[in-house]
Short mmCIF file of C-alpha atoms in Angstrom, two decimals:
data_model
loop_
_atom_site.label_atom_id
_atom_site.label_comp_id
_atom_site.label_asym_id
_atom_site.label_seq_id
_atom_site.Cartn_x
_atom_site.Cartn_y
_atom_site.Cartn_z
CA UNK A 1 -0.13 -0.01 -0.22
CA UNK A 2 0.99 3.58 -0.69
CA UNK A 3 3.11 4.84 2.45
CA UNK A 4 3.58 8.63 1.05
CA UNK A 5 2.13 11.04 -2.25
CA UNK A 6 4.82 9.78 -4.46
CA UNK A 7 3.75 8.66 -7.68
CA UNK A 8 5.22 5.56 -7.76
CA UNK A 9 3.87 4.32 -4.22
CA UNK A 10 0.28 5.72 -5.60
CA UNK A 11 0.74 3.80 -9.18
CA UNK A 12 1.68 0.48 -7.41
CA UNK A 13 -1.16 1.10 -5.02
CA UNK A 14 -3.39 1.02 -7.70
CA UNK A 15 -1.60 -1.68 -9.74
CA UNK A 16 -2.11 -3.94 -6.93
CA UNK A 17 -6.00 -3.14 -6.41
CA UNK A 18 -6.71 -3.57 -10.20
CA UNK A 19 -3.95 -5.88 -11.47
CA UNK A 20 -6.13 -7.22 -14.59
CA UNK A 21 -7.47 -4.15 -15.53
CA UNK A 22 -5.97 -2.24 -19.02
CA UNK A 23 -4.00 0.78 -18.34
CA UNK A 24 -2.75 1.23 -22.14
CA UNK A 25 -4.10 0.45 -25.32
CA UNK A 26 -1.65 0.91 -28.39
CA UNK A 27 -0.69 0.32 -31.69
CA UNK A 28 1.83 -2.17 -29.94
CA UNK A 29 -0.69 -4.07 -28.30
CA UNK A 30 -2.26 -3.86 -24.51
CA UNK A 31 -0.76 -3.82 -21.15
CA UNK A 32 -2.64 -4.21 -18.13
CA UNK A 33 -1.68 -2.78 -14.68
CA UNK A 34 0.52 -5.17 -13.56
CA UNK A 35 1.99 -5.68 -16.71
CA UNK A 36 2.81 -2.37 -16.74
CA UNK A 37 3.93 -2.64 -13.00
CA UNK A 38 6.40 -5.49 -13.81
CA UNK A 39 7.59 -3.84 -16.89
CA UNK A 40 8.64 -0.52 -15.30
CA UNK A 41 10.19 -2.70 -12.10
CA UNK A 42 12.28 -4.25 -15.22
CA UNK A 43 13.30 -0.92 -16.90
CA UNK A 44 14.25 0.51 -13.35
CA UNK A 45 16.29 -2.45 -12.35
CA UNK A 46 18.45 -2.19 -15.80
CA UNK A 47 18.89 1.83 -15.29
CA UNK A 48 20.03 1.25 -11.53
CA UNK A 49 22.47 -2.05 -13.30
CA UNK A 50 23.82 0.67 -15.23
CA UNK A 51 24.55 3.32 -12.29
CA UNK A 52 21.54 5.52 -12.65
CA UNK A 53 20.20 6.55 -9.34
CA UNK A 54 18.04 8.42 -7.04
CA UNK A 55 18.12 12.66 -8.57
CA UNK A 56 19.87 11.81 -11.58
CA UNK A 57 17.68 13.14 -14.61
CA UNK A 58 16.41 11.09 -16.95
CA UNK A 59 15.07 12.74 -20.44
CA UNK A 60 12.12 12.19 -22.49
CA UNK A 61 13.01 12.69 -26.02
CA UNK A 62 9.61 10.28 -27.02
CA UNK A 63 6.80 10.41 -29.20
CA UNK A 64 3.62 9.49 -27.46
CA UNK A 65 3.25 5.49 -26.85
CA UNK A 66 3.58 3.23 -24.04
CA UNK A 67 7.36 3.64 -23.57
CA UNK A 68 6.94 7.28 -22.72
CA UNK A 69 4.66 6.46 -19.78
CA UNK A 70 7.19 3.36 -19.03
CA UNK A 71 10.41 5.37 -18.56
CA UNK A 72 8.46 7.74 -16.66
CA UNK A 73 7.27 5.17 -14.29
CA UNK A 74 10.50 3.70 -14.26
CA UNK A 75 12.59 7.17 -13.29
CA UNK A 76 10.04 7.83 -10.82
CA UNK A 77 10.34 3.98 -9.32
CA UNK A 78 14.18 4.92 -8.60
CA UNK A 79 13.62 7.96 -7.04
CA UNK A 80 15.42 9.73 -10.16
CA UNK A 81 13.97 12.68 -12.19
CA UNK A 82 12.09 12.49 -15.49
CA UNK A 83 11.44 15.11 -17.58
CA UNK A 84 10.10 16.22 -21.01
CA UNK A 85 11.59 17.11 -24.24
CA UNK A 86 10.13 18.58 -26.85
CA UNK A 87 11.11 16.53 -29.86
CA UNK A 88 10.57 19.50 -32.25
CA UNK A 89 13.76 21.34 -31.01
CA UNK A 90 16.68 21.83 -32.96
CA UNK A 91 20.07 20.66 -31.98
CA UNK A 92 20.84 24.28 -30.19
CA UNK A 93 17.94 23.90 -28.01
CA UNK A 94 18.03 20.43 -27.09
CA UNK A 95 21.44 20.99 -26.14
CA UNK A 96 20.45 23.84 -23.92
CA UNK A 97 17.98 21.78 -22.76
CA UNK A 98 20.04 18.74 -21.82
CA UNK A 99 22.69 20.94 -20.56
CA UNK A 100 20.57 22.66 -18.24
CA UNK A 101 19.18 19.59 -16.62
CA UNK A 102 22.49 17.62 -16.44
CA UNK A 103 20.66 14.95 -18.05
CA UNK A 104 22.18 11.38 -17.28
CA UNK A 105 20.17 9.20 -19.58
CA UNK A 106 17.87 10.04 -22.71
CA UNK A 107 15.24 7.77 -24.05
CA UNK A 108 14.78 8.77 -27.59
CA UNK A 109 12.87 7.53 -30.66
CA UNK A 110 15.10 5.70 -33.54
CA UNK A 111 13.79 8.91 -35.55
CA UNK A 112 16.21 11.17 -33.53
CA UNK A 113 19.37 8.59 -33.55
CA UNK A 114 21.82 10.92 -35.44
CA UNK A 115 21.04 14.18 -33.74
CA UNK A 116 21.54 12.09 -30.61
CA UNK A 117 24.85 10.75 -31.91
CA UNK A 118 26.06 14.35 -32.02
CA UNK A 119 24.66 15.92 -28.84
CA UNK A 120 26.23 12.64 -26.75
CA UNK A 121 29.42 13.77 -28.67
CA UNK A 122 29.13 17.41 -27.09
CA UNK A 123 27.74 16.52 -23.49
CA UNK A 124 29.51 14.15 -21.57
CA UNK A 125 27.41 14.36 -18.76
CA UNK A 126 25.10 11.91 -20.91
CA UNK A 127 26.28 8.41 -19.47
CA UNK A 128 24.18 6.82 -21.92
CA UNK A 129 20.80 6.70 -24.58
CA UNK A 130 18.34 4.07 -24.80
CA UNK A 131 16.40 4.08 -28.78
CA UNK A 132 12.91 2.75 -28.74
CA UNK A 133 11.93 1.66 -32.25
CA UNK A 134 13.37 -1.08 -34.65
CA UNK A 135 15.43 1.60 -36.57
CA UNK A 136 19.19 2.72 -36.32
CA UNK A 137 20.49 2.60 -32.89
CA UNK A 138 23.86 4.08 -33.42
CA UNK A 139 25.23 4.01 -29.96
CA UNK A 140 22.44 3.94 -28.08
CA UNK A 141 21.09 0.73 -25.98
CA UNK A 142 17.87 -0.93 -27.10
CA UNK A 143 15.09 -0.68 -24.94
CA UNK A 144 13.33 -4.12 -25.27
CA UNK A 145 17.08 -4.88 -24.19
CA UNK A 146 17.10 -3.26 -21.18
CA UNK A 147 13.06 -5.18 -20.87
CA UNK A 148 14.86 -8.45 -20.33
CA UNK A 149 16.20 -7.27 -17.12
CA UNK A 150 14.80 -9.03 -13.75
CA UNK A 151 12.46 -7.17 -12.09
CA UNK A 152 12.88 -5.71 -8.51
CA UNK A 153 11.89 -3.10 -6.26
CA UNK A 154 12.79 -1.45 -2.91
CA UNK A 155 14.36 1.74 -4.13
CA UNK A 156 14.73 4.37 -1.89
CA UNK A 157 12.14 7.23 -3.01
CA UNK A 158 10.20 10.28 -0.94
CA UNK A 159 7.35 12.07 -1.85
CA UNK A 160 9.81 15.37 -1.47
CA UNK A 161 11.57 13.82 -4.45
CA UNK A 162 10.81 16.34 -7.66
CA UNK A 163 9.82 15.86 -11.13
CA UNK A 164 11.06 18.75 -13.88
CA UNK A 165 8.68 20.11 -16.36
CA UNK A 166 10.04 21.84 -19.24
CA UNK A 167 8.19 24.97 -20.46
CA UNK A 168 9.20 27.05 -23.25
CA UNK A 169 7.10 29.75 -23.11
CA UNK A 170 6.81 32.50 -25.46
CA UNK A 171 10.30 34.20 -25.22
CA UNK A 172 14.10 32.64 -24.30
CA UNK A 173 15.15 28.85 -23.72
CA UNK A 174 12.83 26.47 -22.04
CA UNK A 175 12.74 26.69 -18.18
CA UNK A 176 12.48 23.36 -15.78
CA UNK A 177 10.05 23.77 -13.55
CA UNK A 178 10.74 21.39 -10.16
CA UNK A 179 7.55 19.89 -8.97
CA UNK A 180 7.87 17.63 -5.82
CA UNK A 181 5.97 14.63 -6.20
CA UNK A 182 3.06 15.77 -3.44
CA UNK A 183 2.68 19.20 -5.08
CA UNK A 184 2.60 17.76 -8.13
CA UNK A 185 -0.36 15.14 -7.35
CA UNK A 186 -2.48 17.37 -5.71
CA UNK A 187 -1.90 20.65 -7.77
CA UNK A 188 -1.48 19.00 -11.69
CA UNK A 189 -3.54 15.31 -10.84
CA UNK A 190 -6.47 16.69 -8.84
CA UNK A 191 -5.30 14.61 -5.66
CA UNK A 192 -7.03 11.79 -7.58
CA UNK A 193 -10.35 13.03 -7.10
CA UNK A 194 -11.18 13.29 -11.10
CA UNK A 195 -12.58 10.31 -11.48
CA UNK A 196 -14.70 9.78 -8.14
CA UNK A 197 -17.01 11.59 -6.58
CA UNK A 198 -15.38 11.46 -3.51
CA UNK A 199 -13.14 14.17 -4.68
CA UNK A 200 -9.33 14.63 -3.50
CA UNK A 201 -8.05 11.56 -1.15
CA UNK A 202 -6.66 12.74 2.57
CA UNK A 203 -4.31 9.78 3.09
CA UNK A 204 -1.95 7.94 0.31
CA UNK A 205 -3.63 4.53 0.84
CA UNK A 206 -7.30 6.13 -0.34
CA UNK A 207 -6.02 6.33 -3.82
CA UNK A 208 -6.66 2.07 -4.30
CA UNK A 209 -10.05 2.92 -3.40
CA UNK A 210 -10.69 5.59 -6.13
CA UNK A 211 -9.53 3.17 -8.46
CA UNK A 212 -11.40 0.03 -7.54
CA UNK A 213 -14.90 2.35 -6.79
CA UNK A 214 -14.35 5.02 -9.45
CA UNK A 215 -15.61 5.02 -13.04
CA UNK A 216 -13.66 2.53 -15.33
CA UNK A 217 -13.44 4.16 -18.18
CA UNK A 218 -10.87 4.72 -21.30
CA UNK A 219 -9.19 7.78 -21.84
CA UNK A 220 -7.66 9.35 -25.15
CA UNK A 221 -4.88 11.93 -24.52
CA UNK A 222 -4.47 13.34 -28.04
CA UNK A 223 -1.90 15.98 -27.40
CA UNK A 224 1.76 15.02 -27.03
CA UNK A 225 2.73 13.27 -23.62
CA UNK A 226 5.51 15.68 -23.08
CA UNK A 227 3.18 18.76 -22.89
CA UNK A 228 1.85 19.49 -19.49
CA UNK A 229 -1.70 19.41 -19.65
CA UNK A 230 -1.33 15.48 -21.47
CA UNK A 231 0.48 14.20 -18.83
CA UNK A 232 -1.46 15.39 -16.36
CA UNK A 233 -4.32 14.09 -17.74
CA UNK A 234 -2.47 10.57 -18.48
CA UNK A 235 -1.27 10.44 -14.62
CA UNK A 236 -4.97 11.22 -13.60
CA UNK A 237 -6.21 8.43 -15.40
CA UNK A 238 -3.50 6.39 -14.08
CA UNK A 239 -3.81 6.92 -10.88
CA UNK A 240 -7.75 6.44 -11.20
CA UNK A 241 -7.38 3.37 -12.81
CA UNK A 242 -8.57 4.14 -16.12
CA UNK A 243 -7.25 2.49 -19.38
CA UNK A 244 -5.12 5.00 -21.25
CA UNK A 245 -5.51 4.97 -25.32
CA UNK A 246 -2.47 6.36 -27.04
CA UNK A 247 -1.29 7.58 -30.57
CA UNK A 248 1.97 7.42 -32.00
CA UNK A 249 1.42 11.24 -33.10
CA UNK A 250 3.52 11.35 -35.70
CA UNK A 251 1.10 13.90 -37.28
CA UNK A 252 -2.72 15.15 -36.06
CA UNK A 253 -4.94 13.19 -38.50
CA UNK A 254 -8.55 14.18 -36.79
CA UNK A 255 -10.41 11.37 -39.10
CA UNK A 256 -7.47 9.01 -37.94
CA UNK A 257 -8.10 10.52 -34.31
CA UNK A 258 -11.91 9.84 -34.56
CA UNK A 259 -11.22 6.06 -35.97
CA UNK A 260 -9.39 5.40 -32.95
CA UNK A 261 -11.98 6.69 -30.59
CA UNK A 262 -14.64 4.61 -32.35
CA UNK A 263 -12.71 1.53 -32.44
CA UNK A 264 -11.48 1.82 -28.73
CA UNK A 265 -14.92 2.77 -27.57
CA UNK A 266 -13.03 5.87 -25.89
CA UNK A 267 -14.99 7.64 -23.04
CA UNK A 268 -12.83 10.73 -22.75
CA UNK A 269 -11.39 12.73 -25.01
CA UNK A 270 -8.65 15.06 -24.38
CA UNK A 271 -7.20 18.21 -26.23
CA UNK A 272 -5.11 21.10 -26.02
CA UNK A 273 -7.41 23.99 -27.71
CA UNK A 274 -8.86 25.66 -30.41
CA UNK A 275 -5.83 24.01 -32.80
CA UNK A 276 -7.17 20.25 -31.91
CA UNK A 277 -10.86 21.30 -31.63
CA UNK A 278 -11.07 22.68 -34.98
CA UNK A 279 -10.27 20.13 -37.30
CA UNK A 280 -11.63 17.52 -34.98
CA UNK A 281 -15.27 19.09 -35.46
CA UNK A 282 -14.67 19.70 -38.85
CA UNK A 283 -14.21 16.29 -39.65
CA UNK A 284 -17.33 14.98 -37.87
CA UNK A 285 -19.41 17.85 -39.90
CA UNK A 286 -17.62 16.41 -43.45
CA UNK A 287 -17.99 12.36 -42.18
CA UNK A 288 -21.82 12.69 -40.75
CA UNK A 289 -22.34 9.25 -38.88
CA UNK A 290 -19.07 7.69 -39.80
CA UNK A 291 -17.84 7.19 -35.94
CA UNK A 292 -19.78 5.57 -32.94
CA UNK A 293 -19.26 8.80 -30.24
CA UNK A 294 -22.47 8.04 -28.26
CA UNK A 295 -20.07 6.43 -25.51
CA UNK A 296 -17.85 9.38 -25.06
CA UNK A 297 -19.08 11.07 -22.03
CA UNK A 298 -16.23 13.90 -21.55
CA UNK A 299 -14.52 16.06 -24.38
CA UNK A 300 -12.24 18.03 -22.25
CA UNK A 301 -9.62 20.99 -22.97
CA UNK A 302 -6.57 22.22 -21.01
CA UNK A 303 -3.58 24.16 -21.60
CA UNK A 304 -4.90 26.72 -24.60
CA UNK A 305 -7.81 29.06 -25.23
CA UNK A 306 -10.96 26.60 -26.30
CA UNK A 307 -13.61 29.20 -27.90
CA UNK A 308 -16.98 28.84 -26.79
CA UNK A 309 -18.29 28.51 -30.30
CA UNK A 310 -16.18 25.46 -30.75
CA UNK A 311 -17.42 24.35 -27.31
CA UNK A 312 -21.16 25.16 -28.43
CA UNK A 313 -20.12 23.16 -31.91
CA UNK A 314 -18.73 19.96 -30.49
CA UNK A 315 -21.58 19.51 -27.84
CA UNK A 316 -24.25 19.25 -30.82
CA UNK A 317 -22.56 16.36 -32.45
CA UNK A 318 -21.23 14.33 -28.98
CA UNK A 319 -24.73 13.67 -27.79
CA UNK A 320 -24.04 12.17 -24.43
CA UNK A 321 -20.50 14.52 -23.58
CA UNK A 322 -19.88 17.30 -21.26
CA UNK A 323 -17.45 19.85 -22.66
CA UNK A 324 -14.84 20.46 -20.14
CA UNK A 325 -12.40 23.63 -20.09
CA UNK A 326 -9.43 23.18 -17.77
CA UNK A 327 -6.75 25.96 -17.37
CA UNK A 328 -3.39 25.84 -15.88
CA UNK A 329 0.00 26.42 -16.20
CA UNK A 330 3.53 24.62 -15.78
CA UNK A 331 4.57 26.94 -12.87
CA UNK A 332 0.78 26.57 -10.88
CA UNK A 333 -1.04 23.52 -12.02
CA UNK A 334 -4.58 23.25 -12.38
CA UNK A 335 -6.28 26.52 -11.78
CA UNK A 336 -9.75 25.20 -12.15
CA UNK A 337 -12.68 25.18 -15.01
CA UNK A 338 -12.71 28.01 -17.06
CA UNK A 339 -16.12 29.83 -17.31
CA UNK A 340 -16.99 32.35 -20.51
CA UNK A 341 -16.11 35.67 -19.60
CA UNK A 342 -17.83 38.78 -20.99
CA UNK A 343 -14.83 41.13 -20.87
CA UNK A 344 -12.08 38.56 -21.14
CA UNK A 345 -11.07 35.31 -22.09
CA UNK A 346 -12.49 33.21 -19.33
CA UNK A 347 -13.03 33.31 -15.69
CA UNK A 348 -11.58 31.14 -13.06
CA UNK A 349 -13.07 30.99 -9.05
CA UNK A 350 -10.70 32.94 -6.55
CA UNK A 351 -9.79 31.36 -3.31
CA UNK A 352 -6.95 31.83 -0.60
CA UNK A 353 -4.24 29.76 -2.82
CA UNK A 354 -5.43 31.71 -6.27
CA UNK A 355 -5.24 35.02 -6.45
CA UNK A 356 -4.54 38.21 -8.29
CA UNK A 357 -1.20 39.67 -6.85
CA UNK A 358 -0.29 43.22 -7.99
CA UNK A 359 3.50 43.88 -7.85
CA UNK A 360 4.13 43.01 -4.03
CA UNK A 361 0.52 42.61 -2.54
CA UNK A 362 -2.77 40.99 -2.76
CA UNK A 363 -5.11 42.47 -5.58
CA UNK A 364 -8.38 44.10 -4.17
CA UNK A 365 -11.29 43.66 -6.28
CA UNK A 366 -11.50 45.32 -9.46
CA UNK A 367 -7.81 45.51 -9.79
CA UNK A 368 -5.82 44.24 -12.46
CA UNK A 369 -2.37 42.09 -11.77
CA UNK A 370 -0.89 38.55 -12.32
CA UNK A 371 -2.63 35.24 -11.38
CA UNK A 372 -1.20 33.52 -8.50
CA UNK A 373 -0.91 30.43 -6.84
CA UNK A 374 0.36 28.88 -3.75
CA UNK A 375 0.03 26.06 -1.76
CA UNK A 376 0.78 23.26 -3.50
CA UNK A 377 3.10 24.77 -5.93
CA UNK A 378 6.78 24.04 -7.42
CA UNK A 379 10.29 24.90 -5.54
CA UNK A 380 11.34 26.63 -8.24
CA UNK A 381 13.00 26.62 -11.42
CA UNK A 382 16.00 24.17 -12.24
CA UNK A 383 19.58 25.56 -12.42
CA UNK A 384 18.11 29.11 -12.58
CA UNK A 385 17.85 31.09 -9.27
CA UNK A 386 17.21 34.77 -11.68
CA UNK A 387 13.78 33.34 -12.82
CA UNK A 388 13.18 31.68 -9.97
CA UNK A 389 13.42 35.05 -8.05
CA UNK A 390 11.37 36.63 -10.79
CA UNK A 391 8.26 34.14 -10.56
CA UNK A 392 8.24 32.78 -7.26
CA UNK A 393 7.75 35.36 -4.41
CA UNK A 394 6.73 35.70 -1.14
CA UNK A 395 3.33 37.96 -0.92
CA UNK A 396 1.48 38.38 2.30
CA UNK A 397 3.60 35.99 3.85
CA UNK A 398 3.25 33.23 1.61
CA UNK A 399 4.87 32.05 -1.06
CA UNK A 400 3.17 32.57 -4.49
CA UNK A 401 4.16 31.15 -7.82
CA UNK A 402 3.30 34.22 -10.76
CA UNK A 403 1.55 32.64 -14.21
CA UNK A 404 2.45 35.50 -16.34
CA UNK A 405 -1.38 35.61 -17.28
CA UNK A 406 -2.70 39.07 -17.01
CA UNK A 407 -5.96 38.83 -14.46
CA UNK A 408 -8.51 40.94 -12.54
CA UNK A 409 -10.01 40.24 -9.40
CA UNK A 410 -13.83 40.57 -9.10
CA UNK A 411 -16.02 41.91 -6.65
CA UNK A 412 -18.44 38.59 -7.21
CA UNK A 413 -15.56 36.16 -6.29
CA UNK A 414 -13.92 35.82 -9.42
CA UNK A 415 -10.88 36.12 -11.23
CA UNK A 416 -11.28 37.40 -15.21
CA UNK A 417 -8.30 36.35 -17.30
CA UNK A 418 -6.89 38.20 -20.19
CA UNK A 419 -3.72 36.23 -21.49
CA UNK A 420 0.07 36.46 -21.30
CA UNK A 421 1.42 39.75 -20.72
CA UNK A 422 4.54 38.69 -22.93
CA UNK A 423 2.25 38.74 -25.51
CA UNK A 424 0.17 41.53 -24.59
CA UNK A 425 -0.46 44.29 -27.59
CA UNK A 426 -0.44 48.21 -26.34
CA UNK A 427 -2.31 49.93 -29.09
CA UNK A 428 -3.26 53.76 -28.49
CA UNK A 429 -2.91 53.21 -24.65
CA UNK A 430 -5.16 50.18 -24.23
CA UNK A 431 -4.05 46.59 -23.50
CA UNK A 432 -5.20 44.00 -26.24
CA UNK A 433 -4.49 40.57 -25.29
CA UNK A 434 -4.21 38.09 -28.38
CA UNK A 435 -5.82 35.37 -27.18
CA UNK A 436 -9.31 37.02 -27.14
CA UNK A 437 -8.95 38.60 -30.46
CA UNK A 438 -7.82 35.09 -31.68
CA UNK A 439 -11.14 33.65 -30.03
CA UNK A 440 -13.48 35.88 -31.67
CA UNK A 441 -12.30 35.43 -34.81
CA UNK A 442 -12.18 31.80 -34.99
CA UNK A 443 -16.13 32.22 -34.81
CA UNK A 444 -15.85 33.16 -38.16
CA UNK A 445 -17.12 30.74 -40.88
CA UNK A 446 -14.46 31.63 -43.31
CA UNK A 447 -11.57 31.69 -40.62
CA UNK A 448 -10.00 28.32 -39.80
CA UNK A 449 -7.05 29.35 -37.44
CA UNK A 450 -5.76 32.63 -36.44
CA UNK A 451 -2.59 34.15 -34.35
CA UNK A 452 -2.86 37.60 -33.35
CA UNK A 453 0.12 39.97 -32.69
CA UNK A 454 1.25 43.50 -32.58
CA UNK A 455 3.04 45.76 -35.57
CA UNK A 456 4.90 48.57 -34.42
CA UNK A 457 2.28 51.73 -35.73
CA UNK A 458 3.43 55.67 -35.72
CA UNK A 459 0.26 56.56 -34.94
CA UNK A 460 -1.11 54.10 -32.38
CA UNK A 461 2.31 52.41 -30.89
CA UNK A 462 1.33 49.18 -32.07
CA UNK A 463 -1.51 48.00 -34.48
CA UNK A 464 -3.52 44.99 -33.88
CA UNK A 465 -2.69 42.42 -36.55
CA UNK A 466 -4.01 39.02 -37.54
CA UNK A 467 -2.54 36.32 -39.91
CA UNK A 468 -5.68 33.64 -40.69
CA UNK A 469 -6.03 30.59 -42.51
CA UNK A 470 -8.94 29.99 -44.22
CA UNK A 471 -11.86 27.06 -44.41
CA UNK A 472 -11.30 25.05 -47.63
CA UNK A 473 -13.05 27.24 -50.31
CA UNK A 474 -13.42 30.20 -48.35
CA UNK A 475 -11.74 33.83 -49.37
CA UNK A 476 -10.39 36.39 -47.02
CA UNK A 477 -13.42 38.52 -45.28
CA UNK A 478 -13.05 42.35 -46.58
CA UNK A 479 -11.80 44.32 -43.53
CA UNK A 480 -15.30 45.93 -43.53
CA UNK A 481 -17.00 42.97 -43.24
CA UNK A 482 -14.95 41.55 -40.51
CA UNK A 483 -15.39 44.89 -38.36
CA UNK A 484 -18.98 44.49 -38.64
CA UNK A 485 -18.52 40.69 -37.73
CA UNK A 486 -16.72 41.42 -34.43
CA UNK A 487 -18.82 44.29 -33.80
CA UNK A 488 -20.46 43.57 -29.99
CA UNK A 489 -17.93 40.87 -29.72
CA UNK A 490 -14.57 43.32 -29.43
CA UNK A 491 -13.93 46.90 -28.32
CA UNK A 492 -13.17 48.40 -31.84
CA UNK A 493 -9.67 48.87 -30.68
CA UNK A 494 -9.05 45.31 -30.71
CA UNK A 495 -10.30 44.73 -34.07
CA UNK A 496 -7.28 43.90 -36.25
CA UNK A 497 -6.41 46.71 -38.57
CA UNK A 498 -4.57 44.26 -40.84
CA UNK A 499 -5.62 40.45 -41.76
CA UNK A 500 -3.06 38.41 -43.65
CA UNK A 501 -4.05 35.17 -45.38
CA UNK A 502 -1.58 32.33 -44.82
CA UNK A 503 -1.55 28.74 -45.77
CA UNK A 504 -1.23 27.52 -41.93
CA UNK A 505 -0.98 29.05 -38.75
CA UNK A 506 2.38 27.17 -37.55
CA UNK A 507 1.54 25.95 -33.63
CA UNK A 508 3.42 23.45 -31.52
CA UNK A 509 2.81 19.58 -31.20
CA UNK A 510 0.51 20.84 -28.19
CA UNK A 511 -1.01 23.41 -30.38
CA UNK A 512 0.85 26.44 -28.87
CA UNK A 513 0.97 29.34 -31.05
CA UNK A 514 4.48 29.72 -32.68
CA UNK A 515 4.75 33.98 -32.15
CA UNK A 516 8.09 33.91 -33.35
CA UNK A 517 7.00 32.30 -36.78
CA UNK A 518 4.10 34.83 -36.68
CA UNK A 519 6.41 37.82 -36.15
CA UNK A 520 8.73 36.88 -39.28
CA UNK A 521 5.67 36.37 -41.11
CA UNK A 522 4.51 39.79 -40.64
CA UNK A 523 7.88 41.35 -40.93
CA UNK A 524 8.30 39.86 -44.76
CA UNK A 525 4.99 41.36 -45.35
CA UNK A 526 5.51 44.74 -44.00
CA UNK A 527 8.91 44.85 -45.95
CA UNK A 528 7.00 43.57 -49.52
CA UNK A 529 4.13 46.01 -48.88
CA UNK A 530 7.24 48.82 -48.36
#
């Protein structure tokens, strides 16, 4: 039974409670909870035999598959520190990331063997790497060869051990958020309460009951597991005794995703914002009646804006599903379920551990500052004291983490969210947060996706500009028609003063906006127009 709030302890308790239940379904086969427990015991033993121990950092340079979760869990069992790797990063970003983490081991897909050989030659602290797949292994050890090691338990670990969750943000190199296991469990995984009416557990051993008594559901986490929202959903599912459906995610294929939802009778679909919701909705519209979706009871998003018009449209196509929209940050965990806002992007509840911070004090109703989280929070950024001091601050005698999201405290006990301060546009002295404008633009029938940013302007300081991709067969709306469409949805100063059509709005694998790409496209457009 679990003796502490440590992911490995909690998982082993769940596995003992529901050993024959399916834990993972994927193209490589089904794995039960007992099977997953044994496989990760084998992998942990293999790592220990190669000198990897408590506190060593283990990178997961992997696409979605059972190996991602197995390597993550094996690291936890050792008391080691797993960390996520964005597989779209280039060599320079990877070198910084592996160096910042002081990585001892990297698990990687065979797609990345060549780049790993080059990085290992430059980063001697990487003791070895492990390749997943049948392709070229280079100097890496084979994953399945490690699995031949006899299983064993008994490794020392503590709920104060930490996980590393790297976040790219909108500027600069990735930052590694240090999450103690206990804080991670309560802040990011709901404390074992997402899939049981009793809510959070109060003692580690209670996790067994959450698995045996909770809803026996299957969950499909569509986003890459290297994204915070996806790994939070996956771990919430595993500790709730759910069955996880995985997809290798080489590319986003909406029809293939619905095929899998139908084939595996998925009950819970987890996405990241509009970038995934829009093509999934379009696929269902284009293929009426093709898929069995009556079993879907929840279609949930987290980690990016999920526009109300898409929530309504998807709800109409999923007759038995509840549409949910959770907001969270890498530095603060889950903030709660978002509600629509008439002035801003969304609203969240305010409480003792969630408030608006104005400089170095707690906000009063009506004031705007940054969203702050206290209580179960990380302990800082790994190997980065300067950024830690900037984001993790003591206010009113309590340590808070400031997400960077602009927010206003309301008199009714809610918090209105506006968006990332780092992408805020100042036009004519007024602040415009791109997320709000983007959500309004995506509701236009001709617009498939958009990214909004500011362009230097002599009159306004910055002018609001939108890059848009269009629906199939649609043409770019005239400026007057677009302004008329946005009238009543946005204040006049928030409406784009220029709109540029692009073939595709570039995003990260997790659906986040690529503002660097957008700025480059905008600069080229301005130069051509000059």
